[in-house]
Coordinates of C-alpha atoms in Angstrom, one line a residue:
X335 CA 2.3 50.7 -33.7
X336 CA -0.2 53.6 -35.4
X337 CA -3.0 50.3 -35.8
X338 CA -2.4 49.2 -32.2
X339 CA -2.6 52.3 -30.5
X340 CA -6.4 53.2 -30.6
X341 CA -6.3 50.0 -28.4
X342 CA -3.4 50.7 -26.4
X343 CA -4.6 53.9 -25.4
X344 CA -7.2 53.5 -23.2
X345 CA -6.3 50.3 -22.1
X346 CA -3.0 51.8 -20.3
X347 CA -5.3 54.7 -19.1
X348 CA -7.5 52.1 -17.6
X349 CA -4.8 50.8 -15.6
X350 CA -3.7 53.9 -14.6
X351 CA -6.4 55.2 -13.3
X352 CA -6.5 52.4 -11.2
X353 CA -3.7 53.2 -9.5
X354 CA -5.9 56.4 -8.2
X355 CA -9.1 54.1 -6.9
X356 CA -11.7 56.8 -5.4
X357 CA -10.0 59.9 -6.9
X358 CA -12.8 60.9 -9.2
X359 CA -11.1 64.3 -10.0
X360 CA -7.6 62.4 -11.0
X361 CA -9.3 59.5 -12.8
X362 CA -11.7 61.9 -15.1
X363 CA -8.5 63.7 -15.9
X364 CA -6.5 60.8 -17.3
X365 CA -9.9 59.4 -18.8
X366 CA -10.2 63.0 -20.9
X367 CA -6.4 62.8 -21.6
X368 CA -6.4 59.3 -22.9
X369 CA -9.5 59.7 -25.3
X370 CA -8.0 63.2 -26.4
X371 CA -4.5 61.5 -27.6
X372 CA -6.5 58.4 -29.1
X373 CA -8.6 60.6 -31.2
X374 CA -5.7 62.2 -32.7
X375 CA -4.2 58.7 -33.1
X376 CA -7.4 57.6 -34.8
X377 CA -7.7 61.5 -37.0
X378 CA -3.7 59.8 -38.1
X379 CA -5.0 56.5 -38.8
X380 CA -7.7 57.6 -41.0
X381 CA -5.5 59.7 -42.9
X382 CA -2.8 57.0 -43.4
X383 CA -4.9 54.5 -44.5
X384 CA -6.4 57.1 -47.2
X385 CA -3.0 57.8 -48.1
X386 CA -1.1 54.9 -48.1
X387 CA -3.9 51.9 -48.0
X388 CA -5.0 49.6 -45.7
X389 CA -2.6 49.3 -42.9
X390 CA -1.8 45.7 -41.0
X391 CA -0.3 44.9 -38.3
X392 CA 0.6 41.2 -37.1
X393 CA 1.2 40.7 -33.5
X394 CA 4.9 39.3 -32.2
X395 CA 6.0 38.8 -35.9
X396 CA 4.1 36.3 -36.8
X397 CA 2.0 37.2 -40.3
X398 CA -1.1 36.1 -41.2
X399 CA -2.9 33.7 -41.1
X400 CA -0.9 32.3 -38.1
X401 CA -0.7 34.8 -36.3
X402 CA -3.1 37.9 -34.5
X403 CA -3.6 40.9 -37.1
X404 CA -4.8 44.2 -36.9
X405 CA -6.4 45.6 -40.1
X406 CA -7.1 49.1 -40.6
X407 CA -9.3 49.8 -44.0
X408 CA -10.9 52.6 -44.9
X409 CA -14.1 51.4 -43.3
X410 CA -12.7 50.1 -39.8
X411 CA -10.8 53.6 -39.5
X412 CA -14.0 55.7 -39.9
X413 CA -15.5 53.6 -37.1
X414 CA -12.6 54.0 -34.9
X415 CA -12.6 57.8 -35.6
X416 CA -16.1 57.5 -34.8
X417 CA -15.3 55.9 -31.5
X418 CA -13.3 57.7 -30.0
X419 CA -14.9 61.1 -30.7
X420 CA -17.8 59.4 -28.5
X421 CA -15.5 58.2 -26.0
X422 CA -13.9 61.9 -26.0
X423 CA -17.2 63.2 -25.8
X424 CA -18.4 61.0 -23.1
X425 CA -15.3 61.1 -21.1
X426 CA -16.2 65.3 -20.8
X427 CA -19.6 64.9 -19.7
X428 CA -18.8 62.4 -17.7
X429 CA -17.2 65.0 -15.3
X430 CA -20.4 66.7 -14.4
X431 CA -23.0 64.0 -15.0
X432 CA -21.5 61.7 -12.9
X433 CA -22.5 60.9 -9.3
X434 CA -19.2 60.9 -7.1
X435 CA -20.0 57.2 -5.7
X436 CA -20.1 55.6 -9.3
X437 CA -17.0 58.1 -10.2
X438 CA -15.0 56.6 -7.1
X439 CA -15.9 53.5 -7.9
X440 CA -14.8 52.3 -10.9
X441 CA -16.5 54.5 -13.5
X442 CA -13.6 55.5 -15.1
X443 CA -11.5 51.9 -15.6
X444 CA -14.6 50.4 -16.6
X445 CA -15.6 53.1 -20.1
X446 CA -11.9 53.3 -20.9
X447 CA -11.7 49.3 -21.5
X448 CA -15.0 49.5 -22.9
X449 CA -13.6 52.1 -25.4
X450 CA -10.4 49.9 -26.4
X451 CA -12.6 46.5 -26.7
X452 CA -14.6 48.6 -29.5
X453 CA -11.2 49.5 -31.0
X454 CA -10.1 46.1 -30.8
X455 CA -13.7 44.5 -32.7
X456 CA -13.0 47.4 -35.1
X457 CA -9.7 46.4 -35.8
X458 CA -9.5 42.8 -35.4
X459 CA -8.6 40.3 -38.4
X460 CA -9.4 37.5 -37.2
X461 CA -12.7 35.7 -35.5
X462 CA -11.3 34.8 -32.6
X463 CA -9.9 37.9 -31.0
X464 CA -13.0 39.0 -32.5
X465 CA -14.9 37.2 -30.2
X466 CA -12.5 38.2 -27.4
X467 CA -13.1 42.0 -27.9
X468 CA -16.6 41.0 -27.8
X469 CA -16.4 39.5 -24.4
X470 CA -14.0 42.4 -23.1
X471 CA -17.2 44.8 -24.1
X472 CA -19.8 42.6 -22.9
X473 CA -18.1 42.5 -19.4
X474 CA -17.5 46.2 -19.0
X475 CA -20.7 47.3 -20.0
X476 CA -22.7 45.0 -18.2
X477 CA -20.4 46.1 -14.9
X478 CA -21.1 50.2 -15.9
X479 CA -24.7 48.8 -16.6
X480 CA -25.2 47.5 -12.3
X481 CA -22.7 50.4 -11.1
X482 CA -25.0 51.6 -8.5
X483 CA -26.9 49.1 -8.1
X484 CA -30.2 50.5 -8.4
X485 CA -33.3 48.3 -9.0
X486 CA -34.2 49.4 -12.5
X487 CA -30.5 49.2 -13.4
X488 CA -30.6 45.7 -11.8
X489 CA -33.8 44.8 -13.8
X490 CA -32.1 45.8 -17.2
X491 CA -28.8 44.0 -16.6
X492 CA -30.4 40.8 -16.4
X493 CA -32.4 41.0 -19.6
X494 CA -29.0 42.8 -21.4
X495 CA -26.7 40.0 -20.3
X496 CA -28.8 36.8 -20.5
X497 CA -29.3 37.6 -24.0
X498 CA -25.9 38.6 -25.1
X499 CA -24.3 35.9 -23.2
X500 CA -26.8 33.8 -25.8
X501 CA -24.9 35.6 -28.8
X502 CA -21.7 34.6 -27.2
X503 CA -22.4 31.3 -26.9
X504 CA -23.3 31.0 -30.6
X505 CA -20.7 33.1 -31.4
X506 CA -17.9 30.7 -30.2
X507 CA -19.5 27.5 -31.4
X508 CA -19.7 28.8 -34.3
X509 CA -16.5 30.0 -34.2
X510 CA -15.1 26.4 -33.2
X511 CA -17.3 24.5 -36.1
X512 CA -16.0 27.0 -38.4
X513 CA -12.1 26.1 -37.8
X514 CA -13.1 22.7 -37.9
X515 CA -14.6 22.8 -41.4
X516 CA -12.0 25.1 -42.6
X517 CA -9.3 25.5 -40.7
X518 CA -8.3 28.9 -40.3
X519 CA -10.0 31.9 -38.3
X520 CA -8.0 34.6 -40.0
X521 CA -10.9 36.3 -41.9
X522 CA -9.0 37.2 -45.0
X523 CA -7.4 33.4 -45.3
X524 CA -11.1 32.3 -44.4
X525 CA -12.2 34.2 -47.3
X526 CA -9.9 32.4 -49.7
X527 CA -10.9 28.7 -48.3
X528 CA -14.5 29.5 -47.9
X529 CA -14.1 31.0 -51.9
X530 CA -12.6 27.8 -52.5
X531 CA -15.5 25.5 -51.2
X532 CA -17.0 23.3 -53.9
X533 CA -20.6 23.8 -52.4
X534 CA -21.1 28.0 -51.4
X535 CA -24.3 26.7 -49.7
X536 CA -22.1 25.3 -47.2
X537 CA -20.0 28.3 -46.3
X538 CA -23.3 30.1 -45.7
X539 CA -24.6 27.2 -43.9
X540 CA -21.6 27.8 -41.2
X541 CA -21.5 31.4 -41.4
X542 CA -25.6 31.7 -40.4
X543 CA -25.2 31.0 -36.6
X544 CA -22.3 34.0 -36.9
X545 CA -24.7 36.5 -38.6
X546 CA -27.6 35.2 -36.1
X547 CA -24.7 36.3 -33.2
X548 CA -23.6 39.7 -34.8
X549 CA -27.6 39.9 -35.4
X550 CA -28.2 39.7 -31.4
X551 CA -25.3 42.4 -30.8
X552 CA -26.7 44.9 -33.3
X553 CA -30.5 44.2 -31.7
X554 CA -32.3 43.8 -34.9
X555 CA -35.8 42.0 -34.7
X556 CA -36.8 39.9 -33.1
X557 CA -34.1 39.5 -30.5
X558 CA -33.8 43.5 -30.0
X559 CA -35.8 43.7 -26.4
X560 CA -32.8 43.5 -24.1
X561 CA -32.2 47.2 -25.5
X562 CA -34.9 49.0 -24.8
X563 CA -35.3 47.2 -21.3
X564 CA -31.3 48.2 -20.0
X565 CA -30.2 51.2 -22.1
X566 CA -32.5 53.8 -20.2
X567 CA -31.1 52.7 -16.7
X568 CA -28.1 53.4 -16.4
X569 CA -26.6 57.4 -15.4
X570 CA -26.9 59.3 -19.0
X571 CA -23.1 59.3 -19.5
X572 CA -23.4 55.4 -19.8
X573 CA -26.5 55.3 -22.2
X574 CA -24.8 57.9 -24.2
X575 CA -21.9 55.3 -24.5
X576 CA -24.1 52.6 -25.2
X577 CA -26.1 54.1 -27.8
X578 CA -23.6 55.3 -29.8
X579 CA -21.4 52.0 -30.0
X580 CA -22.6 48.6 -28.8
X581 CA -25.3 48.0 -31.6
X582 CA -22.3 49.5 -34.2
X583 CA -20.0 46.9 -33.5
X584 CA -22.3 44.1 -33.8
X585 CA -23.5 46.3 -37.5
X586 CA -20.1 46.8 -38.5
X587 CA -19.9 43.0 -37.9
X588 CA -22.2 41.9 -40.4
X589 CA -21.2 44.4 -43.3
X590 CA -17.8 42.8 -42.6
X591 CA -18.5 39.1 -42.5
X592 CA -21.3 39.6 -45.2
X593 CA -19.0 41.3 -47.5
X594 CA -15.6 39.8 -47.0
X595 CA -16.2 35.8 -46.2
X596 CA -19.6 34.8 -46.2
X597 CA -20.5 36.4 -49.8
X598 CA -20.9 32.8 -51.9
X599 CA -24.5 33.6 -52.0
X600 CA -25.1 37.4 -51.7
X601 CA -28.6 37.5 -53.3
X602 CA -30.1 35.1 -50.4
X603 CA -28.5 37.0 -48.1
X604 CA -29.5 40.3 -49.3
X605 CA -33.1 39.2 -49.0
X606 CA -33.1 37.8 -45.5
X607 CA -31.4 41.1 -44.4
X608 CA -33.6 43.1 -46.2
X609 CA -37.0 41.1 -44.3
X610 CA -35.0 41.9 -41.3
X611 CA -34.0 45.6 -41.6
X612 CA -37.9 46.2 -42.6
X613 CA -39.4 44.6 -39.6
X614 CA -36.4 45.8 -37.4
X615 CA -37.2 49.5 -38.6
X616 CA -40.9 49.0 -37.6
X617 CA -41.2 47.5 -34.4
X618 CA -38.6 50.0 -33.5
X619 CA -40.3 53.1 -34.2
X620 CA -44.0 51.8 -33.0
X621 CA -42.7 50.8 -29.8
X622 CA -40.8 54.7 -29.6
X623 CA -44.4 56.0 -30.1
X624 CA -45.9 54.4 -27.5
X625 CA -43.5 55.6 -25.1
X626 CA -43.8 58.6 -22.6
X627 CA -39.9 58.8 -21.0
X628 CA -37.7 60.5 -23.3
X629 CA -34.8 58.0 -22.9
X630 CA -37.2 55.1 -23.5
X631 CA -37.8 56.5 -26.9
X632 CA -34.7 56.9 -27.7
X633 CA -33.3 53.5 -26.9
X634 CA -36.2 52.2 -28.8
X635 CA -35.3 54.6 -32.0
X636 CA -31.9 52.6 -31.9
X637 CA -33.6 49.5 -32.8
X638 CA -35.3 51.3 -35.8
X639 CA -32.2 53.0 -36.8
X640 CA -29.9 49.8 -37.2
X641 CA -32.7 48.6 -40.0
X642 CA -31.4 51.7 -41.8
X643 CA -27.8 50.8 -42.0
X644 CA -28.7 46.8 -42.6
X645 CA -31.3 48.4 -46.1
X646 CA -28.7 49.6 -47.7
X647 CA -26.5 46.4 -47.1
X648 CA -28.8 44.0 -48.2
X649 CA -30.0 46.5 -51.1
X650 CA -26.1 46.1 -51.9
X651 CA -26.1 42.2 -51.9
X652 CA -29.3 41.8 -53.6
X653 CA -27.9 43.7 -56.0
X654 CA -24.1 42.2 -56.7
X655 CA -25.9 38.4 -56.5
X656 CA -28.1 38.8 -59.2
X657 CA -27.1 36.5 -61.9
X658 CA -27.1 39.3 -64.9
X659 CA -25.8 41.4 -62.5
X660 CA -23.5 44.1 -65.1
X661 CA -21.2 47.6 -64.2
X662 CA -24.4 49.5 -63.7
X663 CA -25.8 46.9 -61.3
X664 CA -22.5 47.0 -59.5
X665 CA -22.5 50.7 -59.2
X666 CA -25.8 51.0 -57.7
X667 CA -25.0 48.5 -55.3
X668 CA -22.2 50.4 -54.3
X669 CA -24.2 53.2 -54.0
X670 CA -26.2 51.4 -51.4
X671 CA -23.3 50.9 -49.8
X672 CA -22.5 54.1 -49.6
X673 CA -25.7 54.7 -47.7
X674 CA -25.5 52.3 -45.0
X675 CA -21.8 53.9 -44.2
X676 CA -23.1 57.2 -44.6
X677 CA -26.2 56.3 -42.1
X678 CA -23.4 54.5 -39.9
X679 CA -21.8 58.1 -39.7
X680 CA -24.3 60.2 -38.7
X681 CA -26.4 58.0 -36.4
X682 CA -23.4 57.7 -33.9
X683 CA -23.0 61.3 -33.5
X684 CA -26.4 61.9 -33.7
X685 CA -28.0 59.0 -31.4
X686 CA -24.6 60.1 -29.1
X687 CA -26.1 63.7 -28.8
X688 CA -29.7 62.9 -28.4
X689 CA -28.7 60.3 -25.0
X690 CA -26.8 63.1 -23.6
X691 CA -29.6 65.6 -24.0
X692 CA -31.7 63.4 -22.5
X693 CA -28.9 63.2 -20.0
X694 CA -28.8 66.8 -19.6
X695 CA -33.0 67.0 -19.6
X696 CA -32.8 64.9 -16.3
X697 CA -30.5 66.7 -14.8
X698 CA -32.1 69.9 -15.0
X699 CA -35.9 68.3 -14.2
X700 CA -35.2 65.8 -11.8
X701 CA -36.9 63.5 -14.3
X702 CA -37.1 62.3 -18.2
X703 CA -41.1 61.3 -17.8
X704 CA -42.4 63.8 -20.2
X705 CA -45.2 64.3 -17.8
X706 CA -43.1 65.8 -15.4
X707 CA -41.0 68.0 -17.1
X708 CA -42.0 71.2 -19.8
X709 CA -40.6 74.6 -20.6
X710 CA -37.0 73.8 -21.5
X711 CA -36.9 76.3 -24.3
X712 CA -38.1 79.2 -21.5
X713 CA -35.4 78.1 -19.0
X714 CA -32.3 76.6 -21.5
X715 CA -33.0 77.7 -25.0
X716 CA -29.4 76.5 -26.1
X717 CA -30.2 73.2 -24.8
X718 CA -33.2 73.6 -26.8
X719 CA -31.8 74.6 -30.2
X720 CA -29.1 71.5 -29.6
X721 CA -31.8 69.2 -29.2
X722 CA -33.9 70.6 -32.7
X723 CA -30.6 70.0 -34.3
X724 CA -30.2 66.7 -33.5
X725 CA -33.9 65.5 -33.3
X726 CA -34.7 66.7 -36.9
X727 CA -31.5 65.0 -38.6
X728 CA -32.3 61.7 -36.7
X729 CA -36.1 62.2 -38.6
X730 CA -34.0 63.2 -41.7
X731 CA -35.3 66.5 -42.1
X732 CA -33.5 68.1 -45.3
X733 CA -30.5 69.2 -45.2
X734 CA -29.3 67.5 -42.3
X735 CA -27.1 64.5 -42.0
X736 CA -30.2 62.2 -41.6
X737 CA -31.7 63.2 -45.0
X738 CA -28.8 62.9 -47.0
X739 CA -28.2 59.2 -45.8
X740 CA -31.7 58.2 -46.1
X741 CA -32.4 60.0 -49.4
X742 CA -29.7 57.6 -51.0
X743 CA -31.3 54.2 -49.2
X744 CA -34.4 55.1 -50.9
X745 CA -32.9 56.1 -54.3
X746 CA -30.9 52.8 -54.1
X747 CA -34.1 51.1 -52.8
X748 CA -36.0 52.2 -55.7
X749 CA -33.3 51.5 -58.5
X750 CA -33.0 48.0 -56.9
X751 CA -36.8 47.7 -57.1
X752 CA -37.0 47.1 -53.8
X753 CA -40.4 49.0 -53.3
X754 CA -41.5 47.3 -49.7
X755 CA -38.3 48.2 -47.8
X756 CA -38.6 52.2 -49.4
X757 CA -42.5 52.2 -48.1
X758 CA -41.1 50.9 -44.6
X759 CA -38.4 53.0 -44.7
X760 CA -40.4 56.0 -45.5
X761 CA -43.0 55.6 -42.8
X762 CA -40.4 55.1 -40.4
X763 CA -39.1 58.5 -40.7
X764 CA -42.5 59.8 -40.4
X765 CA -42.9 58.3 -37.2
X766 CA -39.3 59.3 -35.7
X767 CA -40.3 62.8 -37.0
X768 CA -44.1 62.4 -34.6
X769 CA -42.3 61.6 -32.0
X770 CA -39.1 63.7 -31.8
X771 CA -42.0 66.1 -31.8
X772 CA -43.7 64.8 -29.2
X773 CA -40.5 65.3 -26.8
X774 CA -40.6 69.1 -28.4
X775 CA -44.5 69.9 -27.7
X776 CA -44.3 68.0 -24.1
X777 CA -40.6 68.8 -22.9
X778 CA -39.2 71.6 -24.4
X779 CA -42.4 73.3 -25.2
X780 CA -45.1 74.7 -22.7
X781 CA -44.3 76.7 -19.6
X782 CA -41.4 76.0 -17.3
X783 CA -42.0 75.0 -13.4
X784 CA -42.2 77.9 -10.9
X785 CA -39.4 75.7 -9.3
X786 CA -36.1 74.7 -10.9
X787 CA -33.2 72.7 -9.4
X788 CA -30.4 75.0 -9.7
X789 CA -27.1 73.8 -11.2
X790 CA -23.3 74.9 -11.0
X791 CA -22.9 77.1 -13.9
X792 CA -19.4 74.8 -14.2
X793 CA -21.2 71.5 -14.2
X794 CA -23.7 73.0 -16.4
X795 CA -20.9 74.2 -19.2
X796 CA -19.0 70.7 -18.4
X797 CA -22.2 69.0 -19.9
X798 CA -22.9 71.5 -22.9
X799 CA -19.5 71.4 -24.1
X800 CA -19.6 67.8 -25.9
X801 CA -23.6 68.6 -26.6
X802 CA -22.3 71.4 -28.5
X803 CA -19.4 69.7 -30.4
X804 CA -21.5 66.7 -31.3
X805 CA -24.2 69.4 -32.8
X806 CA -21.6 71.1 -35.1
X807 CA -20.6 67.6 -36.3
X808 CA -23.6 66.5 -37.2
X809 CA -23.9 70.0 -39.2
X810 CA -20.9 69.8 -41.0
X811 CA -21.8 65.9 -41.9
X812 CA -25.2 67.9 -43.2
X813 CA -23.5 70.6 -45.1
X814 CA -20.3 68.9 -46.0
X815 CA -22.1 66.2 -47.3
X816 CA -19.8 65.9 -50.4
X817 CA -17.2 65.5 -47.8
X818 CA -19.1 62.9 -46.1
X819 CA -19.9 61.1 -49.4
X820 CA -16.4 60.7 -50.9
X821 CA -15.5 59.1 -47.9
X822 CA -18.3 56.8 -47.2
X823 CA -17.6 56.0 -50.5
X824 CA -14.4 54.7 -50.6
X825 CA -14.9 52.7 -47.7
X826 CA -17.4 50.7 -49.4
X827 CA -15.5 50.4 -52.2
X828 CA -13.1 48.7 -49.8
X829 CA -15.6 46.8 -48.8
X830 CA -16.9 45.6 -51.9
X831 CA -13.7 45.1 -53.3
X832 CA -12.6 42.0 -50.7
X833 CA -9.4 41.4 -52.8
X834 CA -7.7 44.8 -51.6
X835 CA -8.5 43.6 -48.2
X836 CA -7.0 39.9 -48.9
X837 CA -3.8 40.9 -50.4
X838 CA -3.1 43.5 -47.6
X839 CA -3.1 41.1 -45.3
X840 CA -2.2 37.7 -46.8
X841 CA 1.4 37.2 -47.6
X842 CA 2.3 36.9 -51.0
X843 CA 2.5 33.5 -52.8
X844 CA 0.9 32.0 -49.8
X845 CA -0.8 28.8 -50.7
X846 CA -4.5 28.9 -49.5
X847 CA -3.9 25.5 -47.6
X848 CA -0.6 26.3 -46.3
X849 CA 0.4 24.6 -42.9
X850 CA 1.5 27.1 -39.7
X851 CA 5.5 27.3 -40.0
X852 CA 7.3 26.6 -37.0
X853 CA 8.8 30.0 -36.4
X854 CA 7.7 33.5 -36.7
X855 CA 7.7 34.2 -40.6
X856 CA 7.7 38.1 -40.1
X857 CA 5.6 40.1 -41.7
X858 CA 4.4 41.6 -38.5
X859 CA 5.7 44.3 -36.0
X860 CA 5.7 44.0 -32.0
X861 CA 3.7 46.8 -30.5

């Protein structure tokens, strides 16, 4: 029931807040009270699987690989965690940054089942309902994404869905020749059979068009363009939403397909991630320089952000593929490892914050065109300070989250000889850091308008609040970093380590080409 419920949650709030269609007031209520109850569910997960291991949970009794199963490990808990803090987050600002017409109209229903289909991706063990969740996020977001119907908005949601519904299409042909070739989507008992192949050249032969899928969803180059073109249009509580999870899922997708079934021939695909975390990282930040709208920038920082999780993964698999590859190799590549989960970590809460500053900048200006706006730190110096905290750790100014993450890429980087992606790497955070700066000299900097929108000292607090949590995380990840480490740590261990995740969920004695029994076999629990 514990691995179910981060699902469960907000899927029963969605429907109940159905039931109250055009009561904003009531709807935001249950929305903050479902997200508060599934982050203590997720807080209990994480502390469970720590405790006692991974956790499973197969659907209507029937155990894997026959039937649906839930996995919790150490490194899906930490991104459920991570979810639902920016649902909780979101769900509070969403109360003042929300129009009343979008709020009446379907705001609400919409985040909550966009909040349990990123549970459900996190969760899933299987490719199928993998795919499923994927749909079930695809479908909310590109509703929350035309809720309004504004032109820009409009203009965005036809770039965002066109190509995602591409990645879906690939995803579940893919998914299809897979389970004809092997015959199983269960991705434990596909680790086995693909482990089991004669030819490992084949197994990444079918798993390509899945990484190119997962690829599209985490907007790494060259198909990255639909972000930047949708993520600024939508109300700031929405790109706030978007920021911090869509391109996760499809990340936290690749570590776990790379690392747990499709790892016949790690060294290749260490390379090719590596190519494609450098150029991802650059493109991303050149086309945030050239930008003059502070949410523009930011969406296209995203981009250059998800290279930095996908070095220290292919840093890790470069590593654990070479042929003379001894303990010392291994324990650098964990380290690597370490650094993509650690850089997992902090971006969400970070990139989270920064969207609903930007959120916050509008509402006070009218306008997030740095041309028009200037003075913030005369008129809202807290606002001001809350954006220095988060702008400088997304740069990775020492001793910030940001630093501590990147500063164990490059070592890694380094160690693994992998001197291209460190220069890359490197000049990318001096460009975030020129132009988190330029938001500071243009925006927050200068002298403040004779004229300033006035705003309900309630709203205004309603909006802080999460700004203000989100900050303080993002500082304890900075100074607790020893705290952050250990546990980025052992969720890579996890994840390097695909036999722990294989014998939680397989049954024992299970032969690897065993037929599906014609009852239940147990195993599982009914939610």
């Amino acid at each position: 029931m514990l691995v179910i419920a981060p699902i469960l949650l907000p899927m029963l709030g969605a429907a109940v807040s159905l039931a109250f269609w055009g009561r904003a007031s009531v709807q935001h209520a249950i929305a903050v009270a479902c997200s508060a109850i599934a982050l203590a569910v997720a807080v209990t997960l994480l502390v469970v699987v720590d405790r006692q291991g991974i956790q499973v949970s197969a659907m209507g009794g029937w155990a894997a690989p026959f039937g649906i199963a839930l996995v919790a490990d150490r490194f899906g808990a930490i991104m459920v965690l991570l979810g639902t803090i920016v649902g909780f987050a979101v769900c509070i600002y969403s109360i003042a940054a929300t129009d009343s017409r979008r709020a009446a109209n379907g705001h609400v229903p919409l985040v909550l089942s966009m909040l349990a289909a990123v549970s459900g991706a996190f969760l899933s063990g299987d490719l199928f309902n993998l795919y499923v969740w994927f749909e079930l996020m695809l479908l909310s977001s590109f509703v929350l994404l035309t809720l309004g119907g504004e032109r820009a908005q409009l203009e965005g949601a036809i770039k965002y869905v066109t190509l995602n519904l591409l990645s879906s299409v690939v995803f579940l042909a893919t998914v299809g020749i897979i389970y004809a070739s092997v015959g199983t989507l269960n991705m434990a008992h596909l680790a086995q059979r693909l482990d089991a192949l004669e030819d490992p050249a084949f197994a990444t032969l079918i798993g390509t068009p899945l990484l190119v899928a997962f690829g599209i969803k985490a907007a790494v180059f060259p198909l990255f363009f639909w972000l930047p073109a949708s993520y600024h249009t939508p109300p700031p509580a929405v790109s706030a939403l978007f920021a911090g999870l869509l391109t996760k899922v499809g990340v936290y997708s690749l570590i776990r397909a790379t690392t747990l079934m499709f790892d016949q021939e790690q060294q290749l695909l260490g390379d090719a991630i590596l190519i494609v975390a450098g150029l991802t990282m650059a493109f991303g930040v050149l086309g945030a320089v050239a930008q003059n709208d502070i949410r523009r920038i930011l969406s296209f920082h995203i981009v250059s952000q998800i290279g930095y999780m996908l070095m220290g993964l292919g840093i890790a698999l470069s590593l654990l593929g070479r042929p003379d590859a001894d303990q010392d190799t291994r324990d650098m590549a964990l380290f690597a490892m370490v650094g993509s989960v650690l850089y997992i970590m902090h971006h969400i809460i970070v990139k989270t914050n920064l969207f609903l500053i930007g959120g916050a900048v509008l509402k006070l200006r009218g306008s997030s065109e740095l041309k028009n706006i200037s003075g913030i730190v005369t008129t809202n110096p807290l606002l001001s300070g809350l954006f220095l905290v988060s702008a400088l750790s997304l740069a990775g100014i020492p001793i910030l989250s940001g630093f501590w993450a990147k500063l164990i890429l490059v070592r890694a980087g380094l160690e693994a000889q992998a001197y291209s992606i460190v220069a890359v790497s490197l000049a990318v955070s001096l460009l975030t850091l020129l132009s988190m700066t330029k938001i500071w000299t243009q925006a927050f900097w200068g002298e403040a308008p004779d004229e300033v929108a006035p705003i309900r000292r309630r709203a205004l607090g309603t909006m802080y609040a999460p700004i203000i949590v989100l900050a303080v995380l993002t500082l304890l990840i900075g100074f607790g970093a020893p705290v952050a480490y250990s546990m980025a740590e052992q969720a890579s261990r996890s994840l390097l380590d695909p036999a722990s995740y294989i014998d939680a969920v397989m049954p024992d004695g299970l032969p690897v080409d065993a037929e599906v029994p014609a009852e239940p076999t147990g195993g599982g629990t009914m939610p």
